[in-house]
Amino acid sequence: MHVKPIKRIAGGAVQYDGAGVKLVRVIGYHDVQEFDPFLMLDAFDSADPKDYLAGFPWHPHRGIETVTYLIAGEIEHGDSMGNKGSINDGCCQWMTGGSGIIHQEMPQASKLMLGTQLWINLPKKDKMADPAYRDIREHQIPVVKAQGSEVRIISGFYESKSGPLQGDYVKTLYLDIKLEPNASWNLSLNPENTLFIYIVRGSVHTGNQEVPYHRAVLFGEGDTLSMKAGSEGARIFLYSAKPLGEPIAWAGPIVMNTREELALAQRELREGTFIKHK
């Protein structure tokens, strides 16, 4: 057993995106090499609807997947395929932007808006895959309870249980972990995969450091994650997947492999030929 050390701590900075949504940009454009295949993580944590009601009006995506998971709150969405729906408390939406989709995400007033949106890069061979939604309701998410811990499996496998998804293009382990005060928790992982956690609430002791909430911890080489909740307990999202190791060309909500592919996407947006699906 080789316990994974801390490689880097990221996040904590408040930013504004969309039409003026206040959020924590945990990882982003400058972090892609270390966090590959994960591109971006935005966190929402607000009891004031004015922070988020402006929402994310109609915008395009190509070449990525977006995974939106809410502990609490509601986000209504619609897209160029005619889909409409809501992401609610404890639910997740896994969207493949693929060859191109135009959609909007509009948060609704709630007592608390708490959750994240993760961007996962698509491999070069799959960047022009057909767009798709996978709507995961709270009752579809397995929960594994043990002494001091409660783990929800959004995707991947944990303790011989399977999440509702595995990731069609990038096999991803996505866990929502709730730890009681001072509870310890360990997990064996493929040492070749990228691994990071985001601390939603409380604090976590790992790698001889105490890390507060609204921070992400990227781990280095090893095959075992070991962490312990602080005195107030902790809520943690865990993400792990195999790096793609491919070139990245990124402009806003479009992530391709070359500048030429970005230029083509921008031209198609101007000319009205961006959407490939029927």
PDB file of C-alpha atoms in Angstrom:
ATOM      1  CA  MET A   1       0.000   0.000   0.000  1.00  0.00           C
ATOM      2  CA  HIS A   2       1.309   3.416  -1.013  1.00  0.00           C
ATOM      3  CA  VAL A   3      -0.758   6.296   0.395  1.00  0.00           C
ATOM      4  CA  LYS A   4      -1.250   9.104  -2.082  1.00  0.00           C
ATOM      5  CA  PRO A   5       0.392  12.411  -1.084  1.00  0.00           C
ATOM      6  CA  ILE A   6      -1.059  15.836  -1.813  1.00  0.00           C
ATOM      7  CA  LYS A   7       0.202  17.098  -5.149  1.00  0.00           C
ATOM      8  CA  ARG A   8      -1.667  20.382  -5.198  1.00  0.00           C
ATOM      9  CA  ILE A   9      -4.483  22.283  -3.481  1.00  0.00           C
ATOM     10  CA  ALA A  10      -6.693  24.434  -5.746  1.00  0.00           C
ATOM     11  CA  GLY A  11      -9.846  26.518  -5.580  1.00  0.00           C
ATOM     12  CA  GLY A  12     -11.446  28.951  -3.216  1.00  0.00           C
ATOM     13  CA  ALA A  13     -11.683  31.954  -5.563  1.00  0.00           C
ATOM     14  CA  VAL A  14     -15.126  33.462  -6.170  1.00  0.00           C
ATOM     15  CA  GLN A  15     -15.887  34.224  -9.831  1.00  0.00           C
ATOM     16  CA  TYR A  16     -18.870  35.183 -11.976  1.00  0.00           C
ATOM     17  CA  ASP A  17     -19.983  33.264 -15.056  1.00  0.00           C
ATOM     18  CA  GLY A  18     -22.999  32.945 -17.337  1.00  0.00           C
ATOM     19  CA  ALA A  19     -25.180  36.051 -17.042  1.00  0.00           C
ATOM     20  CA  GLY A  20     -23.636  36.864 -13.667  1.00  0.00           C
ATOM     21  CA  VAL A  21     -23.781  33.726 -11.525  1.00  0.00           C
ATOM     22  CA  LYS A  22     -21.602  33.860  -8.419  1.00  0.00           C
ATOM     23  CA  LEU A  23     -19.649  30.620  -8.036  1.00  0.00           C
ATOM     24  CA  VAL A  24     -16.364  29.105  -6.926  1.00  0.00           C
ATOM     25  CA  ARG A  25     -14.158  28.215  -9.916  1.00  0.00           C
ATOM     26  CA  VAL A  26     -12.334  25.315  -8.301  1.00  0.00           C
ATOM     27  CA  ILE A  27     -10.290  24.228 -11.324  1.00  0.00           C
ATOM     28  CA  GLY A  28     -10.225  25.655 -14.827  1.00  0.00           C
ATOM     29  CA  TYR A  29      -8.270  26.590 -17.924  1.00  0.00           C
ATOM     30  CA  HIS A  30      -4.828  26.684 -16.327  1.00  0.00           C
ATOM     31  CA  ASP A  31      -5.242  23.337 -14.546  1.00  0.00           C
ATOM     32  CA  VAL A  32      -5.978  21.020 -17.454  1.00  0.00           C
ATOM     33  CA  GLN A  33      -2.604  19.313 -17.734  1.00  0.00           C
ATOM     34  CA  GLU A  34      -2.474  18.223 -14.087  1.00  0.00           C
ATOM     35  CA  PHE A  35      -6.181  17.342 -13.794  1.00  0.00           C
ATOM     36  CA  ASP A  36      -6.529  15.572 -17.201  1.00  0.00           C
ATOM     37  CA  PRO A  37      -9.171  14.402 -18.215  1.00  0.00           C
ATOM     38  CA  PHE A  38     -11.049  16.847 -15.968  1.00  0.00           C
ATOM     39  CA  LEU A  39     -11.249  20.362 -17.416  1.00  0.00           C
ATOM     40  CA  MET A  40     -13.237  22.459 -14.991  1.00  0.00           C
ATOM     41  CA  LEU A  41     -15.121  22.294 -11.709  1.00  0.00           C
ATOM     42  CA  ASP A  42     -17.530  25.036 -10.704  1.00  0.00           C
ATOM     43  CA  ALA A  43     -19.131  24.930  -7.262  1.00  0.00           C
ATOM     44  CA  PHE A  44     -22.400  26.551  -6.186  1.00  0.00           C
ATOM     45  CA  ASP A  45     -22.999  27.302  -2.520  1.00  0.00           C
ATOM     46  CA  SER A  46     -25.463  30.070  -1.773  1.00  0.00           C
ATOM     47  CA  ALA A  47     -28.572  30.781   0.289  1.00  0.00           C
ATOM     48  CA  ASP A  48     -29.157  34.045  -1.659  1.00  0.00           C
ATOM     49  CA  PRO A  49     -31.016  33.583  -4.969  1.00  0.00           C
ATOM     50  CA  LYS A  50     -29.568  36.882  -6.242  1.00  0.00           C
ATOM     51  CA  ASP A  51     -26.233  35.062  -6.524  1.00  0.00           C
ATOM     52  CA  TYR A  52     -27.479  32.687  -9.223  1.00  0.00           C
ATOM     53  CA  LEU A  53     -30.894  33.582 -10.705  1.00  0.00           C
ATOM     54  CA  ALA A  54     -29.294  35.261 -13.758  1.00  0.00           C
ATOM     55  CA  GLY A  55     -28.374  31.729 -14.813  1.00  0.00           C
ATOM     56  CA  PHE A  56     -26.596  30.472 -17.895  1.00  0.00           C
ATOM     57  CA  PRO A  57     -28.645  31.543 -20.950  1.00  0.00           C
ATOM     58  CA  TRP A  58     -28.376  29.808 -24.321  1.00  0.00           C
ATOM     59  CA  HIS A  59     -24.784  28.814 -25.128  1.00  0.00           C
ATOM     60  CA  PRO A  60     -23.008  26.109 -27.170  1.00  0.00           C
ATOM     61  CA  HIS A  61     -20.897  23.126 -26.136  1.00  0.00           C
ATOM     62  CA  ARG A  62     -18.712  20.860 -28.245  1.00  0.00           C
ATOM     63  CA  GLY A  63     -16.055  18.271 -27.421  1.00  0.00           C
ATOM     64  CA  ILE A  64     -16.852  17.789 -23.716  1.00  0.00           C
ATOM     65  CA  GLU A  65     -19.249  16.339 -21.180  1.00  0.00           C
ATOM     66  CA  THR A  66     -20.790  18.383 -18.367  1.00  0.00           C
ATOM     67  CA  VAL A  67     -21.889  16.683 -15.152  1.00  0.00           C
ATOM     68  CA  THR A  68     -24.144  18.739 -12.888  1.00  0.00           C
ATOM     69  CA  TYR A  69     -24.901  17.333  -9.432  1.00  0.00           C
ATOM     70  CA  LEU A  70     -26.947  19.089  -6.752  1.00  0.00           C
ATOM     71  CA  ILE A  71     -27.091  18.280  -3.060  1.00  0.00           C
ATOM     72  CA  ALA A  72     -29.752  20.981  -2.814  1.00  0.00           C
ATOM     73  CA  GLY A  73     -31.442  23.368  -5.233  1.00  0.00           C
ATOM     74  CA  GLU A  74     -33.104  23.310  -8.635  1.00  0.00           C
ATOM     75  CA  ILE A  75     -31.841  24.076 -12.137  1.00  0.00           C
ATOM     76  CA  GLU A  76     -34.183  24.087 -15.136  1.00  0.00           C
ATOM     77  CA  HIS A  77     -32.651  23.295 -18.522  1.00  0.00           C
ATOM     78  CA  GLY A  78     -33.522  23.201 -22.198  1.00  0.00           C
ATOM     79  CA  ASP A  79     -31.605  22.474 -25.381  1.00  0.00           C
ATOM     80  CA  SER A  80     -31.473  22.529 -29.172  1.00  0.00           C
ATOM     81  CA  MET A  81     -32.773  18.933 -29.301  1.00  0.00           C
ATOM     82  CA  GLY A  82     -36.021  20.020 -27.677  1.00  0.00           C
ATOM     83  CA  ASN A  83     -35.250  18.528 -24.270  1.00  0.00           C
ATOM     84  CA  LYS A  84     -36.566  20.242 -21.140  1.00  0.00           C
ATOM     85  CA  GLY A  85     -36.321  19.279 -17.502  1.00  0.00           C
ATOM     86  CA  SER A  86     -35.047  20.031 -14.024  1.00  0.00           C
ATOM     87  CA  ILE A  87     -32.131  18.957 -11.876  1.00  0.00           C
ATOM     88  CA  ASN A  88     -33.353  18.810  -8.266  1.00  0.00           C
ATOM     89  CA  ASP A  89     -32.116  17.948  -4.774  1.00  0.00           C
ATOM     90  CA  GLY A  90     -29.857  14.892  -4.940  1.00  0.00           C
ATOM     91  CA  CYS A  91     -30.082  14.565  -8.732  1.00  0.00           C
ATOM     92  CA  CYS A  92     -27.463  14.596 -11.479  1.00  0.00           C
ATOM     93  CA  GLN A  93     -27.437  15.415 -15.172  1.00  0.00           C
ATOM     94  CA  TRP A  94     -24.680  13.945 -17.337  1.00  0.00           C
ATOM     95  CA  MET A  95     -24.647  15.759 -20.675  1.00  0.00           C
ATOM     96  CA  THR A  96     -22.512  14.781 -23.663  1.00  0.00           C
ATOM     97  CA  GLY A  97     -21.965  17.922 -25.724  1.00  0.00           C
ATOM     98  CA  GLY A  98     -20.200  15.886 -28.397  1.00  0.00           C
ATOM     99  CA  SER A  99     -20.539  17.274 -31.928  1.00  0.00           C
ATOM    100  CA  GLY A 100     -22.458  20.259 -30.669  1.00  0.00           C
ATOM    101  CA  ILE A 101     -25.416  21.287 -28.575  1.00  0.00           C
ATOM    102  CA  ILE A 102     -26.913  24.652 -27.616  1.00  0.00           C
ATOM    103  CA  HIS A 103     -28.572  24.725 -24.215  1.00  0.00           C
ATOM    104  CA  GLN A 104     -29.445  26.859 -21.236  1.00  0.00           C
ATOM    105  CA  GLU A 105     -29.304  26.217 -17.483  1.00  0.00           C
ATOM    106  CA  MET A 106     -31.452  28.440 -15.302  1.00  0.00           C
ATOM    107  CA  PRO A 107     -31.250  28.006 -11.503  1.00  0.00           C
ATOM    108  CA  GLN A 108     -34.502  28.527  -9.599  1.00  0.00           C
ATOM    109  CA  ALA A 109     -34.882  30.278  -6.250  1.00  0.00           C
ATOM    110  CA  SER A 110     -34.167  27.788  -3.433  1.00  0.00           C
ATOM    111  CA  LYS A 111     -33.384  27.871   0.274  1.00  0.00           C
ATOM    112  CA  LEU A 112     -29.935  26.600  -0.683  1.00  0.00           C
ATOM    113  CA  MET A 113     -28.135  26.088  -3.975  1.00  0.00           C
ATOM    114  CA  LEU A 114     -25.379  23.556  -3.262  1.00  0.00           C
ATOM    115  CA  GLY A 115     -23.607  21.445  -5.840  1.00  0.00           C
ATOM    116  CA  THR A 116     -21.098  21.405  -8.667  1.00  0.00           C
ATOM    117  CA  GLN A 117     -20.704  21.235 -12.416  1.00  0.00           C
ATOM    118  CA  LEU A 118     -17.781  19.153 -13.674  1.00  0.00           C
ATOM    119  CA  TRP A 119     -16.413  19.296 -17.219  1.00  0.00           C
ATOM    120  CA  ILE A 120     -14.878  16.078 -18.568  1.00  0.00           C
ATOM    121  CA  ASN A 121     -12.833  16.191 -21.763  1.00  0.00           C
ATOM    122  CA  LEU A 122     -13.850  13.828 -24.551  1.00  0.00           C
ATOM    123  CA  PRO A 123     -11.172  11.754 -26.309  1.00  0.00           C
ATOM    124  CA  LYS A 124     -10.240  12.904 -29.809  1.00  0.00           C
ATOM    125  CA  LYS A 125     -12.037   9.923 -31.358  1.00  0.00           C
ATOM    126  CA  ASP A 126     -15.282  10.803 -29.542  1.00  0.00           C
ATOM    127  CA  LYS A 127     -15.369  14.595 -29.717  1.00  0.00           C
ATOM    128  CA  MET A 128     -17.955  14.551 -32.505  1.00  0.00           C
ATOM    129  CA  ALA A 129     -20.154  11.906 -30.862  1.00  0.00           C
ATOM    130  CA  ASP A 130     -23.905  12.481 -30.862  1.00  0.00           C
ATOM    131  CA  PRO A 131     -25.076  14.798 -28.042  1.00  0.00           C
ATOM    132  CA  ALA A 132     -26.987  13.085 -25.249  1.00  0.00           C
ATOM    133  CA  TYR A 133     -28.495  13.557 -21.794  1.00  0.00           C
ATOM    134  CA  ARG A 134     -28.422  11.060 -18.979  1.00  0.00           C
ATOM    135  CA  ASP A 135     -30.773  12.129 -16.219  1.00  0.00           C
ATOM    136  CA  ILE A 136     -29.935  10.544 -12.856  1.00  0.00           C
ATOM    137  CA  ARG A 137     -32.617  10.872 -10.191  1.00  0.00           C
ATOM    138  CA  GLU A 138     -31.834  10.642  -6.483  1.00  0.00           C
ATOM    139  CA  HIS A 139     -33.442   7.190  -6.086  1.00  0.00           C
ATOM    140  CA  GLN A 140     -31.150   5.765  -8.794  1.00  0.00           C
ATOM    141  CA  ILE A 141     -27.972   6.567  -6.848  1.00  0.00           C
ATOM    142  CA  PRO A 142     -26.772   3.685  -4.642  1.00  0.00           C
ATOM    143  CA  VAL A 143     -25.842   4.570  -1.057  1.00  0.00           C
ATOM    144  CA  VAL A 144     -23.239   2.576   0.879  1.00  0.00           C
ATOM    145  CA  LYS A 145     -23.298   3.126   4.643  1.00  0.00           C
ATOM    146  CA  ALA A 146     -20.522   2.114   7.028  1.00  0.00           C
ATOM    147  CA  GLN A 147     -19.348   3.218  10.437  1.00  0.00           C
ATOM    148  CA  GLY A 148     -18.712   6.948  10.205  1.00  0.00           C
ATOM    149  CA  SER A 149     -19.398   7.222   6.459  1.00  0.00           C
ATOM    150  CA  GLU A 150     -22.143   7.386   3.847  1.00  0.00           C
ATOM    151  CA  VAL A 151     -21.133   7.156   0.177  1.00  0.00           C
ATOM    152  CA  ARG A 152     -23.321   7.874  -2.864  1.00  0.00           C
ATOM    153  CA  ILE A 153     -22.113   6.379  -6.149  1.00  0.00           C
ATOM    154  CA  ILE A 154     -22.825   8.774  -9.016  1.00  0.00           C
ATOM    155  CA  SER A 155     -20.695   6.778 -11.464  1.00  0.00           C
ATOM    156  CA  GLY A 156     -18.186   3.946 -11.336  1.00  0.00           C
ATOM    157  CA  PHE A 157     -17.905   1.166  -8.772  1.00  0.00           C
ATOM    158  CA  TYR A 158     -17.521   1.268  -5.000  1.00  0.00           C
ATOM    159  CA  GLU A 159     -17.685  -1.657  -2.552  1.00  0.00           C
ATOM    160  CA  SER A 160     -18.915  -3.997  -5.325  1.00  0.00           C
ATOM    161  CA  LYS A 161     -21.816  -1.666  -6.130  1.00  0.00           C
ATOM    162  CA  SER A 162     -22.266   0.080  -9.464  1.00  0.00           C
ATOM    163  CA  GLY A 163     -23.401   3.638  -9.982  1.00  0.00           C
ATOM    164  CA  PRO A 164     -26.154   4.331 -12.533  1.00  0.00           C
ATOM    165  CA  LEU A 165     -23.435   5.331 -15.045  1.00  0.00           C
ATOM    166  CA  GLN A 166     -19.831   4.418 -15.754  1.00  0.00           C
ATOM    167  CA  GLY A 167     -19.077   7.112 -18.338  1.00  0.00           C
ATOM    168  CA  ASP A 168     -19.591   6.110 -21.967  1.00  0.00           C
ATOM    169  CA  TYR A 169     -16.411   7.801 -23.215  1.00  0.00           C
ATOM    170  CA  VAL A 170     -14.272   8.375 -20.110  1.00  0.00           C
ATOM    171  CA  LYS A 171     -14.774   5.786 -17.368  1.00  0.00           C
ATOM    172  CA  THR A 172     -15.188   7.963 -14.286  1.00  0.00           C
ATOM    173  CA  LEU A 173     -15.439   7.263 -10.581  1.00  0.00           C
ATOM    174  CA  TYR A 174     -17.629   9.947  -9.013  1.00  0.00           C
ATOM    175  CA  LEU A 175     -18.492   9.582  -5.323  1.00  0.00           C
ATOM    176  CA  ASP A 176     -20.360  11.833  -2.895  1.00  0.00           C
ATOM    177  CA  ILE A 177     -18.900  11.054   0.534  1.00  0.00           C
ATOM    178  CA  LYS A 178     -20.341  12.150   3.861  1.00  0.00           C
ATOM    179  CA  LEU A 179     -18.064  11.620   6.881  1.00  0.00           C
ATOM    180  CA  GLU A 180     -18.979  12.007  10.530  1.00  0.00           C
ATOM    181  CA  PRO A 181     -16.716  14.139  12.774  1.00  0.00           C
ATOM    182  CA  ASN A 182     -13.184  12.691  12.990  1.00  0.00           C
ATOM    183  CA  ALA A 183     -14.140   9.642  10.880  1.00  0.00           C
ATOM    184  CA  SER A 184     -11.368   8.042   8.802  1.00  0.00           C
ATOM    185  CA  TRP A 185     -11.917   6.771   5.254  1.00  0.00           C
ATOM    186  CA  ASN A 186      -9.651   4.879   2.834  1.00  0.00           C
ATOM    187  CA  LEU A 187      -9.973   3.787  -0.771  1.00  0.00           C
ATOM    188  CA  SER A 188      -7.760   1.716  -3.065  1.00  0.00           C
ATOM    189  CA  LEU A 189      -7.479   3.128  -6.590  1.00  0.00           C
ATOM    190  CA  ASN A 190      -5.754   2.522  -9.904  1.00  0.00           C
ATOM    191  CA  PRO A 191      -2.431   4.370  -9.456  1.00  0.00           C
ATOM    192  CA  GLU A 192      -2.449   5.392 -13.145  1.00  0.00           C
ATOM    193  CA  ASN A 193      -5.649   7.430 -12.805  1.00  0.00           C
ATOM    194  CA  THR A 194      -5.995  11.100 -11.980  1.00  0.00           C
ATOM    195  CA  LEU A 195      -7.605  11.580  -8.562  1.00  0.00           C
ATOM    196  CA  PHE A 196      -8.902  14.691  -6.868  1.00  0.00           C
ATOM    197  CA  ILE A 197     -11.463  15.550  -4.225  1.00  0.00           C
ATOM    198  CA  TYR A 198     -13.554  18.671  -3.659  1.00  0.00           C
ATOM    199  CA  ILE A 199     -14.492  19.522  -0.075  1.00  0.00           C
ATOM    200  CA  VAL A 200     -18.068  20.765  -0.068  1.00  0.00           C
ATOM    201  CA  ARG A 201     -18.494  21.138   3.699  1.00  0.00           C
ATOM    202  CA  GLY A 202     -16.296  20.806   6.772  1.00  0.00           C
ATOM    203  CA  SER A 203     -12.610  19.978   6.495  1.00  0.00           C
ATOM    204  CA  VAL A 204     -10.414  16.991   5.698  1.00  0.00           C
ATOM    205  CA  HIS A 205      -7.069  15.826   7.091  1.00  0.00           C
ATOM    206  CA  THR A 206      -4.977  14.181   4.369  1.00  0.00           C
ATOM    207  CA  GLY A 207      -1.305  14.171   3.478  1.00  0.00           C
ATOM    208  CA  ASN A 208      -0.436  15.660   6.902  1.00  0.00           C
ATOM    209  CA  GLN A 209      -2.548  18.746   6.162  1.00  0.00           C
ATOM    210  CA  GLU A 210      -5.984  20.012   7.120  1.00  0.00           C
ATOM    211  CA  VAL A 211      -7.823  21.249   4.029  1.00  0.00           C
ATOM    212  CA  PRO A 212     -10.913  23.492   4.427  1.00  0.00           C
ATOM    213  CA  TYR A 213     -14.114  23.500   2.387  1.00  0.00           C
ATOM    214  CA  HIS A 214     -14.294  25.042  -1.109  1.00  0.00           C
ATOM    215  CA  ARG A 215     -10.879  23.574  -1.912  1.00  0.00           C
ATOM    216  CA  ALA A 216      -9.851  20.752  -4.218  1.00  0.00           C
ATOM    217  CA  VAL A 217      -7.001  18.380  -3.473  1.00  0.00           C
ATOM    218  CA  LEU A 218      -5.132  16.774  -6.375  1.00  0.00           C
ATOM    219  CA  PHE A 219      -3.237  13.669  -5.300  1.00  0.00           C
ATOM    220  CA  GLY A 220       0.118  12.358  -6.459  1.00  0.00           C
ATOM    221  CA  GLU A 221       1.399   8.846  -7.079  1.00  0.00           C
ATOM    222  CA  GLY A 222       0.135   5.965  -4.985  1.00  0.00           C
ATOM    223  CA  ASP A 223      -2.620   3.384  -4.834  1.00  0.00           C
ATOM    224  CA  THR A 224      -4.483   4.367  -1.647  1.00  0.00           C
ATOM    225  CA  LEU A 225      -6.393   7.486  -0.637  1.00  0.00           C
ATOM    226  CA  SER A 226      -6.449   8.066   3.107  1.00  0.00           C
ATOM    227  CA  MET A 227      -8.361  10.917   4.738  1.00  0.00           C
ATOM    228  CA  LYS A 228     -10.036  11.870   7.984  1.00  0.00           C
ATOM    229  CA  ALA A 229     -12.847  14.332   8.577  1.00  0.00           C
ATOM    230  CA  GLY A 230     -12.334  17.338  10.792  1.00  0.00           C
ATOM    231  CA  SER A 231     -14.150  17.983  14.057  1.00  0.00           C
ATOM    232  CA  GLU A 232     -17.324  19.125  12.239  1.00  0.00           C
ATOM    233  CA  GLY A 233     -17.410  16.225   9.786  1.00  0.00           C
ATOM    234  CA  ALA A 234     -17.086  16.613   6.018  1.00  0.00           C
ATOM    235  CA  ARG A 235     -18.934  16.334   2.703  1.00  0.00           C
ATOM    236  CA  ILE A 236     -16.594  15.451  -0.156  1.00  0.00           C
ATOM    237  CA  PHE A 237     -16.943  14.829  -3.878  1.00  0.00           C
ATOM    238  CA  LEU A 238     -14.358  12.422  -5.323  1.00  0.00           C
ATOM    239  CA  TYR A 239     -13.395  12.255  -9.009  1.00  0.00           C
ATOM    240  CA  SER A 240     -11.047   9.762 -10.672  1.00  0.00           C
ATOM    241  CA  ALA A 241     -10.391   8.761 -14.294  1.00  0.00           C
ATOM    242  CA  LYS A 242      -7.568   7.796 -16.631  1.00  0.00           C
ATOM    243  CA  PRO A 243      -5.796  10.774 -18.253  1.00  0.00           C
ATOM    244  CA  LEU A 244      -6.264  11.201 -22.016  1.00  0.00           C
ATOM    245  CA  GLY A 245      -2.813  12.667 -22.673  1.00  0.00           C
ATOM    246  CA  GLU A 246      -4.077  14.500 -25.772  1.00  0.00           C
ATOM    247  CA  PRO A 247      -3.524  18.108 -26.947  1.00  0.00           C
ATOM    248  CA  ILE A 248      -6.160  20.591 -25.798  1.00  0.00           C
ATOM    249  CA  ALA A 249      -7.435  23.633 -27.678  1.00  0.00           C
ATOM    250  CA  TRP A 250     -10.008  25.466 -25.549  1.00  0.00           C
ATOM    251  CA  ALA A 251     -12.193  28.496 -26.240  1.00  0.00           C
ATOM    252  CA  GLY A 252     -15.078  29.082 -23.825  1.00  0.00           C
ATOM    253  CA  PRO A 253     -17.543  26.162 -23.920  1.00  0.00           C
ATOM    254  CA  ILE A 254     -15.788  24.449 -26.847  1.00  0.00           C
ATOM    255  CA  VAL A 255     -12.821  22.136 -26.223  1.00  0.00           C
ATOM    256  CA  MET A 256     -11.102  20.467 -29.170  1.00  0.00           C
ATOM    257  CA  ASN A 257      -7.613  19.204 -30.003  1.00  0.00           C
ATOM    258  CA  THR A 258      -6.431  21.893 -32.447  1.00  0.00           C
ATOM    259  CA  ARG A 259      -6.855  25.624 -33.068  1.00  0.00           C
ATOM    260  CA  GLU A 260      -8.180  24.760 -36.536  1.00  0.00           C
ATOM    261  CA  GLU A 261     -11.012  22.736 -34.987  1.00  0.00           C
ATOM    262  CA  LEU A 262     -11.875  25.686 -32.739  1.00  0.00           C
ATOM    263  CA  ALA A 263     -11.908  28.041 -35.719  1.00  0.00           C
ATOM    264  CA  LEU A 264     -14.216  25.644 -37.572  1.00  0.00           C
ATOM    265  CA  ALA A 265     -16.622  25.525 -34.623  1.00  0.00           C
ATOM    266  CA  GLN A 266     -16.695  29.329 -34.410  1.00  0.00           C
ATOM    267  CA  ARG A 267     -17.353  29.589 -38.154  1.00  0.00           C
ATOM    268  CA  GLU A 268     -20.147  27.039 -37.921  1.00  0.00           C
ATOM    269  CA  LEU A 269     -21.735  29.018 -35.079  1.00  0.00           C
ATOM    270  CA  ARG A 270     -21.694  32.156 -37.236  1.00  0.00           C
ATOM    271  CA  GLU A 271     -23.063  30.334 -40.276  1.00  0.00           C
ATOM    272  CA  GLY A 272     -25.743  28.360 -38.408  1.00  0.00           C
ATOM    273  CA  THR A 273     -24.246  24.948 -39.185  1.00  0.00           C
ATOM    274  CA  PHE A 274     -22.915  24.149 -35.691  1.00  0.00           C
ATOM    275  CA  ILE A 275     -25.660  21.680 -34.753  1.00  0.00           C
ATOM    276  CA  LYS A 276     -25.099  18.270 -36.364  1.00  0.00           C
ATOM    277  CA  HIS A 277     -27.810  16.242 -34.647  1.00  0.00           C
ATOM    278  CA  LYS A 278     -31.275  15.949 -36.173  1.00  0.00           C
TER     279      LYS A 278
END
